[in-house]
Tab-separated table of C-alpha atoms and ligand atoms in Angstrom:
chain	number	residue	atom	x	y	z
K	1	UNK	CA	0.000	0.000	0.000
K	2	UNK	CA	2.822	2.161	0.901
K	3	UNK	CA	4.236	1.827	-3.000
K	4	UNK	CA	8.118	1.006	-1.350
K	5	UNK	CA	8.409	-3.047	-1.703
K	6	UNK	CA	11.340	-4.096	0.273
K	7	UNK	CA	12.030	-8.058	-0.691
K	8	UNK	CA	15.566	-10.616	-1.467
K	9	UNK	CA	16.875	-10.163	-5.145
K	10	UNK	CA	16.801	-13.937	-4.590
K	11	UNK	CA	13.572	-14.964	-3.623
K	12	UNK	CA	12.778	-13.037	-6.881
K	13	UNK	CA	14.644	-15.338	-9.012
K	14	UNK	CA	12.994	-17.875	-7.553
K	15	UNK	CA	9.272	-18.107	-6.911
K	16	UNK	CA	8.029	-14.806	-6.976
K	17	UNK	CA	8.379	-10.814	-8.522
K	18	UNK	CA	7.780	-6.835	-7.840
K	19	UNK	CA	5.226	-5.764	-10.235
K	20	UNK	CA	3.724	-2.335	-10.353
K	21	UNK	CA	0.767	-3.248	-12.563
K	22	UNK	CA	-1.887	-4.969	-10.796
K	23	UNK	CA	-2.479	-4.989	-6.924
K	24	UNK	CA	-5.233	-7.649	-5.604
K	25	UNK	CA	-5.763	-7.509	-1.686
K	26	UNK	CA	-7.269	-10.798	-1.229
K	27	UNK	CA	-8.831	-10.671	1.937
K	28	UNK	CA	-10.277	-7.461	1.468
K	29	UNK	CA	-11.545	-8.583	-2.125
K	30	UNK	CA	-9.881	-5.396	-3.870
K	31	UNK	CA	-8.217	-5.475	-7.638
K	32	UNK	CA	-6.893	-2.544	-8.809
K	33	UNK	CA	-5.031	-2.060	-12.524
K	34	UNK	CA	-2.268	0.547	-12.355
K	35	UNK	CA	-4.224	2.099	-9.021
K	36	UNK	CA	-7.405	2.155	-10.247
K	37	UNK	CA	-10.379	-0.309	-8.690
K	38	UNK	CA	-11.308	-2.835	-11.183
K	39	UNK	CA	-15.206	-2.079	-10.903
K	40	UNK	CA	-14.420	1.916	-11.872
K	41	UNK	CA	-12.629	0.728	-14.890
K	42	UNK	CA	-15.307	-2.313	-16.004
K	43	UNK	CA	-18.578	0.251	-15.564
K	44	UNK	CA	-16.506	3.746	-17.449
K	45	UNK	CA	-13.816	2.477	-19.030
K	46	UNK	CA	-13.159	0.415	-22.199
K	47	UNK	CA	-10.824	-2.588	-23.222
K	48	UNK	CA	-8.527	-0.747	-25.817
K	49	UNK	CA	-8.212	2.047	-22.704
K	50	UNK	CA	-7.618	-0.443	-20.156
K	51	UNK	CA	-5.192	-2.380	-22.926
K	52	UNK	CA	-3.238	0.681	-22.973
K	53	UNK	CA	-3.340	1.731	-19.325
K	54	UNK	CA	-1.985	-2.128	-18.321
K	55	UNK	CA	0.427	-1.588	-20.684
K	56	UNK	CA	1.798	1.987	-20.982
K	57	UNK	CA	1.256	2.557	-16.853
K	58	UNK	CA	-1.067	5.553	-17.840
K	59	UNK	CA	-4.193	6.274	-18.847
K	60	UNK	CA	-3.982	7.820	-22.108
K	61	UNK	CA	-5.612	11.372	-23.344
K	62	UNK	CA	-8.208	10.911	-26.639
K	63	UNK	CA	-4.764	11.469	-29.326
K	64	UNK	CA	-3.416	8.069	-27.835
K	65	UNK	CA	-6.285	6.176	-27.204
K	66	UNK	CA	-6.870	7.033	-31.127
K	67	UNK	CA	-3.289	6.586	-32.360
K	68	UNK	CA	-3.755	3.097	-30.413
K	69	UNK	CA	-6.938	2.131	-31.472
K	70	UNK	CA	-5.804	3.123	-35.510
K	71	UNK	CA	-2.850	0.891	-34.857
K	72	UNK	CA	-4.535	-2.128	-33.831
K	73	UNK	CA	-7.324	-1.359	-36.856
K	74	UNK	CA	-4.304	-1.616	-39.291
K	75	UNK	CA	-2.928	-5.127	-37.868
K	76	UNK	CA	-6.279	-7.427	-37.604
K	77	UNK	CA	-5.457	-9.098	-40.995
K	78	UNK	CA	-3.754	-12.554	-41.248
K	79	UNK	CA	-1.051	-13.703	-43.516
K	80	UNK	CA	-2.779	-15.781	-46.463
K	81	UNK	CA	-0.605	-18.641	-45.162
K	82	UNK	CA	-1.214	-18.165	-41.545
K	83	UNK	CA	-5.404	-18.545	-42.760
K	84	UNK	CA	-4.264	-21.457	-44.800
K	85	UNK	CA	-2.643	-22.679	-41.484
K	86	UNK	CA	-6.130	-23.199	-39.759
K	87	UNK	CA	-6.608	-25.990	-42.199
K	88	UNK	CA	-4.538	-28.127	-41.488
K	89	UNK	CA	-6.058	-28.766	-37.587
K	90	UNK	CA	-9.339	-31.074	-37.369
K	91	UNK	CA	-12.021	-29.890	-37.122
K	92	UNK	CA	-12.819	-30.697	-34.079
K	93	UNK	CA	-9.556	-29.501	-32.361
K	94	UNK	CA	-10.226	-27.447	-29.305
K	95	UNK	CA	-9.669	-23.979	-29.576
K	96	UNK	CA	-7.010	-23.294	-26.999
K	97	UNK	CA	-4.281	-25.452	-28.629
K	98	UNK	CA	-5.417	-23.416	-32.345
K	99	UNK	CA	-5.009	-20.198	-30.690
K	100	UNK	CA	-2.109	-21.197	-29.205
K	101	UNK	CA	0.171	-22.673	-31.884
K	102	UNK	CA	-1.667	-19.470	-34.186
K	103	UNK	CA	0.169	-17.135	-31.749
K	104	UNK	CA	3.401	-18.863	-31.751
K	105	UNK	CA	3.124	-19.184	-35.758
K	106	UNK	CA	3.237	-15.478	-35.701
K	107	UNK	CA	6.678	-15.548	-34.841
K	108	UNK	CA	7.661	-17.333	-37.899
K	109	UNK	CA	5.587	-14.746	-39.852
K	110	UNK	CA	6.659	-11.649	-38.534
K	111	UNK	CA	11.008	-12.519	-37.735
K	112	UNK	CA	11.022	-8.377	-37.543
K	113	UNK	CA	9.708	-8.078	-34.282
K	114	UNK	CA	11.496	-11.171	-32.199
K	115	UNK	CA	14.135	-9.231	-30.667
K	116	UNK	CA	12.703	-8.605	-27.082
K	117	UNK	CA	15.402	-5.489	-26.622
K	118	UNK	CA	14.296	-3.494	-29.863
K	119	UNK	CA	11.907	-0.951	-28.271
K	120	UNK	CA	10.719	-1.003	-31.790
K	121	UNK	CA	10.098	-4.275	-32.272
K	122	UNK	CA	8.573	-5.417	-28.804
K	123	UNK	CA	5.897	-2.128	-29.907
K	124	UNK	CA	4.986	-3.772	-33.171
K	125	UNK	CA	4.464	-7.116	-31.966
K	126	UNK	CA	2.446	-5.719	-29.176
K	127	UNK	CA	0.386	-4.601	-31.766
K	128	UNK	CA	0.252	-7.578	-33.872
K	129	UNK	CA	-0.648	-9.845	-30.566
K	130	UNK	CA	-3.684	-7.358	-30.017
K	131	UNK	CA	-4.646	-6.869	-33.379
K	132	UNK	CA	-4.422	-10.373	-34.305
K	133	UNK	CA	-5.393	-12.249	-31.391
K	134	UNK	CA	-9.489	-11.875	-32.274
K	135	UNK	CA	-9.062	-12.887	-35.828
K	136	UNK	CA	-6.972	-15.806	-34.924
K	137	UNK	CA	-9.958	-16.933	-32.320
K	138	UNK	CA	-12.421	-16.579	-34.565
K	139	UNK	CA	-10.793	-18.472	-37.542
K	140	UNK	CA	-10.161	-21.378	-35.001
K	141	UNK	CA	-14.525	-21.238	-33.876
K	142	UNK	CA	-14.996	-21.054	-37.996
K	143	UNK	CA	-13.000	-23.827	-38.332
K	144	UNK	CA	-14.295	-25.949	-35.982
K	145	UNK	CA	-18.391	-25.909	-37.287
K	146	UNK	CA	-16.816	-25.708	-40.749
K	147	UNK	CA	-17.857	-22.036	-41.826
K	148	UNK	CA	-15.870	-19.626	-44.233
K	149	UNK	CA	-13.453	-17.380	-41.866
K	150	UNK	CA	-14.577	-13.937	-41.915
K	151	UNK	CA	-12.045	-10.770	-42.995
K	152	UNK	CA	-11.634	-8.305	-40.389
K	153	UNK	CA	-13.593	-5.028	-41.128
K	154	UNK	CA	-11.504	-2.119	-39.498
K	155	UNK	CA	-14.434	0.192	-39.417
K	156	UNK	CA	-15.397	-1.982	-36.503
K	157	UNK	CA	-14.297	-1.410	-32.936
K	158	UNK	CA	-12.289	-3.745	-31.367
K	159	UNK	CA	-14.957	-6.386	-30.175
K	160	UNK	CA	-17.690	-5.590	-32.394
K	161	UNK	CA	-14.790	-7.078	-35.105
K	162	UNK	CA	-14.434	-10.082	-33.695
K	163	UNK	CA	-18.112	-10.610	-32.742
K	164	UNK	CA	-18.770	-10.003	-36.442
K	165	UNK	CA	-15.836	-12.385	-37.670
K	166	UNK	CA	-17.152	-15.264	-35.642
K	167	UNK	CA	-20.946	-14.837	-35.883
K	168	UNK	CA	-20.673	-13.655	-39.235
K	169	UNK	CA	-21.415	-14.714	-42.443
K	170	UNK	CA	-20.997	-14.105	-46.009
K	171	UNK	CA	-24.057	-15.026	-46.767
K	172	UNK	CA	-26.396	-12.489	-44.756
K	173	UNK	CA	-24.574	-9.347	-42.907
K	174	UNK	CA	-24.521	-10.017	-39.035
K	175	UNK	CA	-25.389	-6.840	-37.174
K	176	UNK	CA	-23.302	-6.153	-34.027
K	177	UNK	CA	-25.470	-6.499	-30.952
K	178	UNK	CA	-24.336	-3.505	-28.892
K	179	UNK	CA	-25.575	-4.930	-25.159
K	180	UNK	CA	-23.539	-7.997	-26.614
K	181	UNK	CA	-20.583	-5.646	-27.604
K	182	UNK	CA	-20.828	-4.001	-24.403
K	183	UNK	CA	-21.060	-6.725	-22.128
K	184	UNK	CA	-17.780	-8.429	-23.628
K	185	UNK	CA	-15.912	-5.133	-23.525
K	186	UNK	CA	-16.533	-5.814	-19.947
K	187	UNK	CA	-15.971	-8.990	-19.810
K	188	UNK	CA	-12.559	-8.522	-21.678
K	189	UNK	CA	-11.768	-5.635	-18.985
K	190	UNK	CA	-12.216	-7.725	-15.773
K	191	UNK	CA	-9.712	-10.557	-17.157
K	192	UNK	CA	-7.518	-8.370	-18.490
K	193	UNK	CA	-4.704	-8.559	-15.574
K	194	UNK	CA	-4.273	-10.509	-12.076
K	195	UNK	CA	-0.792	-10.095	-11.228
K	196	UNK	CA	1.424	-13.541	-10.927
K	197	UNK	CA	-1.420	-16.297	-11.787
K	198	UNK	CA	-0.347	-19.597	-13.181
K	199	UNK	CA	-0.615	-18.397	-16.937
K	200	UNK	CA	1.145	-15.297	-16.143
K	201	UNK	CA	4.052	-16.629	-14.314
K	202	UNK	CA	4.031	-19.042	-17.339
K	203	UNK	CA	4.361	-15.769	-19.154
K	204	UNK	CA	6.850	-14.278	-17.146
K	205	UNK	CA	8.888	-17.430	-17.257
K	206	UNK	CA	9.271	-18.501	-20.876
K	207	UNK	CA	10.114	-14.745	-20.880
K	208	UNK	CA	12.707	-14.800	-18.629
K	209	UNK	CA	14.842	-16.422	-21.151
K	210	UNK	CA	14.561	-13.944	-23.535
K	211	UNK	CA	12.048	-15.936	-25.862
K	212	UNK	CA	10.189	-13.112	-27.574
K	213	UNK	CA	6.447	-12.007	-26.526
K	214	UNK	CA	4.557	-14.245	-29.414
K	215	UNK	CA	6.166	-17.463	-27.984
K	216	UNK	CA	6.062	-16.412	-23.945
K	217	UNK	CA	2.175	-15.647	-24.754
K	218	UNK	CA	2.050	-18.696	-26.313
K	219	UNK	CA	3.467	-20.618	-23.109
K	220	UNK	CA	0.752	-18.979	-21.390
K	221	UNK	CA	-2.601	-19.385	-23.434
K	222	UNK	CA	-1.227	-23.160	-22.890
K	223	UNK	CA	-1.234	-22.811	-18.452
K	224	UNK	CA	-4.936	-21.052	-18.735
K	225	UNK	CA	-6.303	-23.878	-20.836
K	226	UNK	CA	-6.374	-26.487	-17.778
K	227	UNK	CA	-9.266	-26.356	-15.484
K	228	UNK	CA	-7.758	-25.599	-12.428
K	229	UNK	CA	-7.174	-21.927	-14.426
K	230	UNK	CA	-9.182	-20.367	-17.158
K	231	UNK	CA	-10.620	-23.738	-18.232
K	232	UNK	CA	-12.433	-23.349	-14.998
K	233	UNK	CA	-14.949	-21.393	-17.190
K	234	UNK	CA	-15.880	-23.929	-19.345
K	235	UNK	CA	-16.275	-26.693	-16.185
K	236	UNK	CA	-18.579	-24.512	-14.843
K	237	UNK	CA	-21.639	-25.213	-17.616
K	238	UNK	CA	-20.359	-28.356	-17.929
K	239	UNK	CA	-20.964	-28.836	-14.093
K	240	UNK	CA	-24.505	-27.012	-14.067
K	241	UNK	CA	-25.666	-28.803	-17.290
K	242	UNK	CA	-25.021	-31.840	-15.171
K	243	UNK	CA	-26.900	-30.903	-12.317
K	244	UNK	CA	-29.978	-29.997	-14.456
K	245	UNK	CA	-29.607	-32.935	-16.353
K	246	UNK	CA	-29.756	-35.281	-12.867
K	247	UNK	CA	-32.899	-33.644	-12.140
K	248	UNK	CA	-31.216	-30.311	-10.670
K	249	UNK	CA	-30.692	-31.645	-7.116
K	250	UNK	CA	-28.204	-28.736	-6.248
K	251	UNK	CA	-27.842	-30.578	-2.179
K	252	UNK	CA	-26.887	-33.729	-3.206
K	253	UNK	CA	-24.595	-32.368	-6.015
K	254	UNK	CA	-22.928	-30.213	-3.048
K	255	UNK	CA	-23.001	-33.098	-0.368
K	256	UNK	CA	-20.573	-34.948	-3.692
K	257	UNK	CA	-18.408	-31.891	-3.137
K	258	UNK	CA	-18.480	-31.991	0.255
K	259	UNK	CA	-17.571	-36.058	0.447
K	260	UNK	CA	-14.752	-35.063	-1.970
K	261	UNK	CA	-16.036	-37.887	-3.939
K	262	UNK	CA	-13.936	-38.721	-7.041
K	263	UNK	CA	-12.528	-35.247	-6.523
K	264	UNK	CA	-15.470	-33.847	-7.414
K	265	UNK	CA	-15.129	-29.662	-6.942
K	266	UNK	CA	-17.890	-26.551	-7.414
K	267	UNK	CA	-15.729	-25.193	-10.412
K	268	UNK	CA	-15.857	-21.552	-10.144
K	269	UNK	CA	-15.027	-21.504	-6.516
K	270	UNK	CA	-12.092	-20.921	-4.639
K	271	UNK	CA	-9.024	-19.104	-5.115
K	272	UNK	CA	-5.380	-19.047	-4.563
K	273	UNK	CA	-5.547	-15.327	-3.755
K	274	UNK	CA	-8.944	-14.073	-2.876
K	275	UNK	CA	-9.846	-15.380	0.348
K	276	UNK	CA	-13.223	-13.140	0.209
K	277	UNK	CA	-15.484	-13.008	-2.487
K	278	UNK	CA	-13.667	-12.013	-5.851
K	279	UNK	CA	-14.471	-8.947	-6.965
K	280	UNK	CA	-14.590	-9.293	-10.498
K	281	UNK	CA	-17.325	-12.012	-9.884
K	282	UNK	CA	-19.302	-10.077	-8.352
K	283	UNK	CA	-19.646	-7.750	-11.231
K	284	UNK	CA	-19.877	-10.303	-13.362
K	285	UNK	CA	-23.029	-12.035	-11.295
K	286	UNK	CA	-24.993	-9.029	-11.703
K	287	UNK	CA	-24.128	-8.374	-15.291
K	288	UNK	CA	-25.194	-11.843	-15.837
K	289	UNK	CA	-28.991	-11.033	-14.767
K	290	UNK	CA	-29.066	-7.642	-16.996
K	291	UNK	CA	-27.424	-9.018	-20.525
K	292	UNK	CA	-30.026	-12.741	-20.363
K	293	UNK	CA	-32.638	-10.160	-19.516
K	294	UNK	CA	-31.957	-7.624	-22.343
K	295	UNK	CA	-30.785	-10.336	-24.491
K	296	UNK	CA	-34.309	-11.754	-23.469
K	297	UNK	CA	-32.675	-15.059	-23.065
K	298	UNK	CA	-33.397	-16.704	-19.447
K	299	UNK	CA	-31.182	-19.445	-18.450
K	300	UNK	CA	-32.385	-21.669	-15.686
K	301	UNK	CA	-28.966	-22.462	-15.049
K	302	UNK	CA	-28.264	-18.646	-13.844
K	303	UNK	CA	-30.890	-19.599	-11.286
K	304	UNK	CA	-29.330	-23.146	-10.459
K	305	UNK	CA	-26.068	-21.121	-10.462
K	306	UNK	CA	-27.338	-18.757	-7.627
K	307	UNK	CA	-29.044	-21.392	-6.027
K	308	UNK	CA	-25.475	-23.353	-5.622
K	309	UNK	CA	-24.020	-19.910	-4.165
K	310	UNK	CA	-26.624	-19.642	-1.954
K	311	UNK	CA	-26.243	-22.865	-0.018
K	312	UNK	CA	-22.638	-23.198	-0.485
K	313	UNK	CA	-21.725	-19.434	1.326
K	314	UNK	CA	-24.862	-21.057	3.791
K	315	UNK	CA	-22.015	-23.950	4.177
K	316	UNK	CA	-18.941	-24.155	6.827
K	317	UNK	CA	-17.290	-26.735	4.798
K	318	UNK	CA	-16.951	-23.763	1.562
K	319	UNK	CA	-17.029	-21.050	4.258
K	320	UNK	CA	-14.827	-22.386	6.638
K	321	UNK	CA	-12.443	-23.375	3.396
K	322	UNK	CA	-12.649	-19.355	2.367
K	323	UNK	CA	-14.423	-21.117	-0.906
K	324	UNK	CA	-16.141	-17.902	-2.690
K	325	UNK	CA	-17.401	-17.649	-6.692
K	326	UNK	CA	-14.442	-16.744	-8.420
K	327	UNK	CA	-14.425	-14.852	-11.944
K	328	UNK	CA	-15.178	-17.982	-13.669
K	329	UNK	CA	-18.459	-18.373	-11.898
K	330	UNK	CA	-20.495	-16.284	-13.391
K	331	UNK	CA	-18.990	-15.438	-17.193
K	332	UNK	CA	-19.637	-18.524	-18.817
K	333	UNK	CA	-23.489	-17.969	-18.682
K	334	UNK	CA	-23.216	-14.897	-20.432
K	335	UNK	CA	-20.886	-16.560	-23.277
K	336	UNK	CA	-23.315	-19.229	-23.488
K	337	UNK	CA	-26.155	-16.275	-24.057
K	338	UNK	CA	-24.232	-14.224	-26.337
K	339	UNK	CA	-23.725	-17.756	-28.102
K	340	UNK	CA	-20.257	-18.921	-27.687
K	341	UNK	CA	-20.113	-22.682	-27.262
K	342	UNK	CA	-18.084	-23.768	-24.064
K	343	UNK	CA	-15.221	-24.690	-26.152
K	344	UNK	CA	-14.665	-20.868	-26.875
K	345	UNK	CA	-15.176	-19.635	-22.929
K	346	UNK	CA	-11.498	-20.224	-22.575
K	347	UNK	CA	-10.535	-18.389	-25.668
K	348	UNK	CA	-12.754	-15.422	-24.671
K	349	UNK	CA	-10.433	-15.648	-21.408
K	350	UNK	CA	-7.401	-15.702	-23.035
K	351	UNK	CA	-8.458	-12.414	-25.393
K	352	UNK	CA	-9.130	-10.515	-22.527
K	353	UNK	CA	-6.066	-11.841	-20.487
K	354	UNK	CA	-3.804	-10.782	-23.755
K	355	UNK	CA	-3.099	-7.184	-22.510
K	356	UNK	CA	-1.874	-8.353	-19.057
K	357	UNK	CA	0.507	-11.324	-20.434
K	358	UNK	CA	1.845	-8.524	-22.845
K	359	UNK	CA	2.408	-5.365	-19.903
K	360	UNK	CA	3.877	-8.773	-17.743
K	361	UNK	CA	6.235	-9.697	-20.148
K	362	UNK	CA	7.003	-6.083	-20.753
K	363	UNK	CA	7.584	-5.197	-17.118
K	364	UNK	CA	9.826	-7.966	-16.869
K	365	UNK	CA	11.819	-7.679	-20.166
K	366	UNK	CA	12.175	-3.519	-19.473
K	367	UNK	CA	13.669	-4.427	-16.016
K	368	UNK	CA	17.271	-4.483	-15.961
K	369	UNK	CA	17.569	-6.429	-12.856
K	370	UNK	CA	15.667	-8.926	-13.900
K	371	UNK	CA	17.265	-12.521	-15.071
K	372	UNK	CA	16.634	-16.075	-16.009
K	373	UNK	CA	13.968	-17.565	-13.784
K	374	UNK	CA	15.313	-20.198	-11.753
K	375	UNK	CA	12.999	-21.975	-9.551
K	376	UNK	CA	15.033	-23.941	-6.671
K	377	UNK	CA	13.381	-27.004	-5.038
K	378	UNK	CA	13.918	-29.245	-1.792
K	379	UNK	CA	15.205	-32.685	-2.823
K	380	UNK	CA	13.156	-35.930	-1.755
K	381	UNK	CA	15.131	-38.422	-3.597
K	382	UNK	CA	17.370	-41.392	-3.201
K	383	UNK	CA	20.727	-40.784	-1.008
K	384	UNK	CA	23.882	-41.232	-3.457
K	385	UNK	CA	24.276	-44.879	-4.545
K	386	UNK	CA	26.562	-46.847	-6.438
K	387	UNK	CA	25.263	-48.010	-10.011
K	388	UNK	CA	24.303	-52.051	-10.612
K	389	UNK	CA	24.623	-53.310	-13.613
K	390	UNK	CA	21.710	-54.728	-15.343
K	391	UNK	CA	22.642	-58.404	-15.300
K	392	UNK	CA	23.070	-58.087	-11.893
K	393	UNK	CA	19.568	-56.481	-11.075
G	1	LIG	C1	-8.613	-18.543	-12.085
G	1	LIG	O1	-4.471	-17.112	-9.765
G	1	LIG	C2	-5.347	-16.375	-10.350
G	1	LIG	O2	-5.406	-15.201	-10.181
G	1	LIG	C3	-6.300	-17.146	-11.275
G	1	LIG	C4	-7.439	-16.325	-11.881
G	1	LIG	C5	-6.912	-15.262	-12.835
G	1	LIG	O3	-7.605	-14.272	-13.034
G	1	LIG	O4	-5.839	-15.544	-13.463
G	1	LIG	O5	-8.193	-15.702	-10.860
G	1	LIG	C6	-8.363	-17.220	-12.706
G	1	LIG	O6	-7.902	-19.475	-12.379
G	1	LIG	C7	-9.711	-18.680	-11.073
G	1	LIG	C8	-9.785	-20.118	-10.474
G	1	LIG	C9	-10.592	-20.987	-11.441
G	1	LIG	N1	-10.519	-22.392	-11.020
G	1	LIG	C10	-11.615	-23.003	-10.486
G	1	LIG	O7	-12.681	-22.446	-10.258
G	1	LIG	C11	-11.413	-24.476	-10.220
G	1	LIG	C12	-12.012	-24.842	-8.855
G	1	LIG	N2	-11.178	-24.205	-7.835
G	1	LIG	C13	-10.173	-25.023	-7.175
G	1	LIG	O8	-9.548	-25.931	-8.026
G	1	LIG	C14	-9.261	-24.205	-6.279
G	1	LIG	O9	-10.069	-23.387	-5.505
G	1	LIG	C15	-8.161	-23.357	-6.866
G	1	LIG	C16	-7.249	-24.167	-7.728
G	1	LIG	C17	-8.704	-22.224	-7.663
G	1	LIG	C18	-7.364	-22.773	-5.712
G	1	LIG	O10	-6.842	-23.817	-5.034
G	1	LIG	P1	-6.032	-23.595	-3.665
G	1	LIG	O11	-6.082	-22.191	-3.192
G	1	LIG	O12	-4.727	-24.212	-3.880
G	1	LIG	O13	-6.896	-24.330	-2.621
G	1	LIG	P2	-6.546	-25.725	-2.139
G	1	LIG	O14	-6.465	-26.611	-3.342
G	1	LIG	O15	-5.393	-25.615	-1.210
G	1	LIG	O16	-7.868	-26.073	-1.345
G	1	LIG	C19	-8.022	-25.786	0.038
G	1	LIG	C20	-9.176	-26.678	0.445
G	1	LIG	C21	-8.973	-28.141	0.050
G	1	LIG	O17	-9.759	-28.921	0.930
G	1	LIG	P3	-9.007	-29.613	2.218
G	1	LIG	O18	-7.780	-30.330	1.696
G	1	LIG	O19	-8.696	-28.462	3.168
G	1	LIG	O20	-10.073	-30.553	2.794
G	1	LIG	O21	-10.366	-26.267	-0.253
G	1	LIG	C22	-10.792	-27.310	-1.098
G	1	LIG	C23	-9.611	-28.223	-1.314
G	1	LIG	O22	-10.041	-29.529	-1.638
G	1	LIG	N3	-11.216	-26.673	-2.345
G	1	LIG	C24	-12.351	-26.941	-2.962
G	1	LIG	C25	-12.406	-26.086	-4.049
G	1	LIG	N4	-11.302	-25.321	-4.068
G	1	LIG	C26	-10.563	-25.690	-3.015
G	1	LIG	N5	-13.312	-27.849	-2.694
G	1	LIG	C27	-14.363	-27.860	-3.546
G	1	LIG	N6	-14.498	-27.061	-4.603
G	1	LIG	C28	-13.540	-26.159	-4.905
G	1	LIG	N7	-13.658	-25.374	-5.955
């Protein structure tokens, strides 16, 4: 709070780092980006703004918001052979591992911007990661229910593009939504930093190296894909459809919990940080409400949902644990509403996450103190021993 971090130089190098971008108070349920509280920046902001602000350390006046916005406008279009790329997955890959390898392919595309101590080049591949990033999603959702990709249109603002490239087709034009715009700008804003989380320290380490920004992202669109992290997103419809498909028993589904049986968990709960209710969840649980109702699309599973919140925060065994909804709670009813299958819910993560891998990396890279991760660990193995050979074993 005071802004002066005393710590080691070693115990940086080894499981942890000073960052002056995001600051999460976990007991106290706060987020902040760059000082300012996440729910200021998800009801007046907007994700370009916030983009730049994670980035630059600053919110910027109208001339560089513009200058920004014009610069990501200019860089949505693939290579014709990164498109062609997309074709060679099934296609029924999962989205995560498309968006991934499309985001390391980049660096084979673009070998102008790979050198992580060019200011130069670490500003144009910036660029390219945000400008790119939605087209490269939505090729890999048109690829996998086998529709024509979509060109970017740059008259567009940044998520109206890519709601248009994925929902769109050539056929008929596909008129932007604006509560859907709106609600993913938001959406995009609350995941768009958490300080050292698994896929950012995944981020931070590939990094470390010197490995330039398309393959650290890269690195890290792989960590959020498991469950534990931003796949929790996807788990969570997954675990409501199954409760409404057994008859919608929400007790008995959170007595399973509660055995532990088969390691059965209430996805969307609990976090490493936020001992308290996550902030970001609660903005997302009452945006959830207001888009189904002005997208006049009611989900009984936002009431199941609320229902499993209810008695679980009712429960010692979550409230005892410090088990509150975390940001994955909530979002993946809206997806599912705006009409994102659960395959994309990740992806949608990982788009909004973008700006915070890239400031990470950035931090990290501009820091001159700053070396070669180097985790240490506390051996458990065998004592020395001499070797036998194999005809004697
Ligand atoms: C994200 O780090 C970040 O900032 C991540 C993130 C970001 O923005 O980048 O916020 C995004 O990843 C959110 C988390 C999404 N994941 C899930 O919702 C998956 C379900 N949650 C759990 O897997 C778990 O809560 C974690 C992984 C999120 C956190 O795990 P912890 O803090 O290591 O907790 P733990 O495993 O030490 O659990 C403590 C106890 C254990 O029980 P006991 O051994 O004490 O009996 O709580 C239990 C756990 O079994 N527990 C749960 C539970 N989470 C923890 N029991 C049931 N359901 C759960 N969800």
């Amino acid at each position: 709070e005071t802004g002066y971090v005393t710590y080691d130089p070693g115990f940086m190098n080894t499981s942890s780092c000073a960052s002056a971008i995001t600051y999460i108070d976990g007991d106290a349920g706060i987020l902040r980006y760059r000082g300012y509280p996440i729910d200021q920046l998800a009801q007046q902001s907007s994700f370009l703004e916030v983009s730049y602000l994670l980035i630059y350390g600053e919110l910027p006046t109208r001339a560089q918001l513009d200058a920004f916005s014009e610069q990501i406008s200019i860089h949505t279009l693939l290579h014709e052979d990164m498109r062609r790329f997309f074709d060679g997955f099934r296609h029924d890959a999962h989205p995560m591992p498309v968006l991934s390898s499309a985001v390391s392919a980049l660096s084979t595309f673009y070998q102008d911007s790979l050198d992580p101590f060019d200011p130069q080049q670490v500003e144009i591949s910036t660029i390219r990661l945000l400008a790119k990033a939605p087209t490269i999603a939505s090729y890999a959702y048109k690829r996998s229910i086998g529709q024509p990709y979509i060109y970017p249109d740059n008259t567009l603002g940044y998520v109206e593009n890519f709601l248009r490239m994925t929902f769109g087709v050539p056929s008929v034009e596909h008129p932007v939504d604006p509560v859907v715009a709106k609600a993913l700008d938001m959406l995009f804003i609350l995941h768009a930093d958490h300080e050292q989380n698994c896929s950012t320290s995944t981020v931070r380490m590939v990094g470390s190296s010197h490995a330039n920004l398309y393959a650290s992202v890269s690195a890290g669109i792989h960590a959020l894909s498991g469950p534990l992290h931003g796949g929790a997103n996807e788990a969570v419809l997954e675990m409501l459809a199954g409760i409404q498909a057994a008859g919608g028993d929400v007790a008995s589904f959170v007595n399973r919990v509660k055995n532990k049986e088969q390691g059965v968990k209430l996805m969307g709960f609990g976090h490493r940080v936020y001992k308290n209710y996550d902030p970001r969840a609660a903005i997302v649980k009452k945006a959830a409400r207001d888009v189904l109702e002005r997208m006049d699309k009611p989900d009984p599973l936002l009431d199941l949902a609320m229902e499993l919140e209810e008695i679980a925060l009712a429960d010692d065994f979550f409230v005892s644990r410090k088990l509150y909804p975390n940001v994955d709670f909530y979002t993946g009813l809206i997806y599912k509403a705006m009409g994102f299958p659960t395959k994309m819910f990740t992806v949608l993560f990982a788009l909004g996450r973008l700006p915070g891998w890239i400031a990470q990396w950035r931090e990290m890279i501009e820091d001159p103190s700053s070396k070669i991760n180097r985790p240490r660990q506390v051996y458990t193995g065998a004592t020395e021993r001499d070797f036998v050979h194999i005809a004697d074993r």
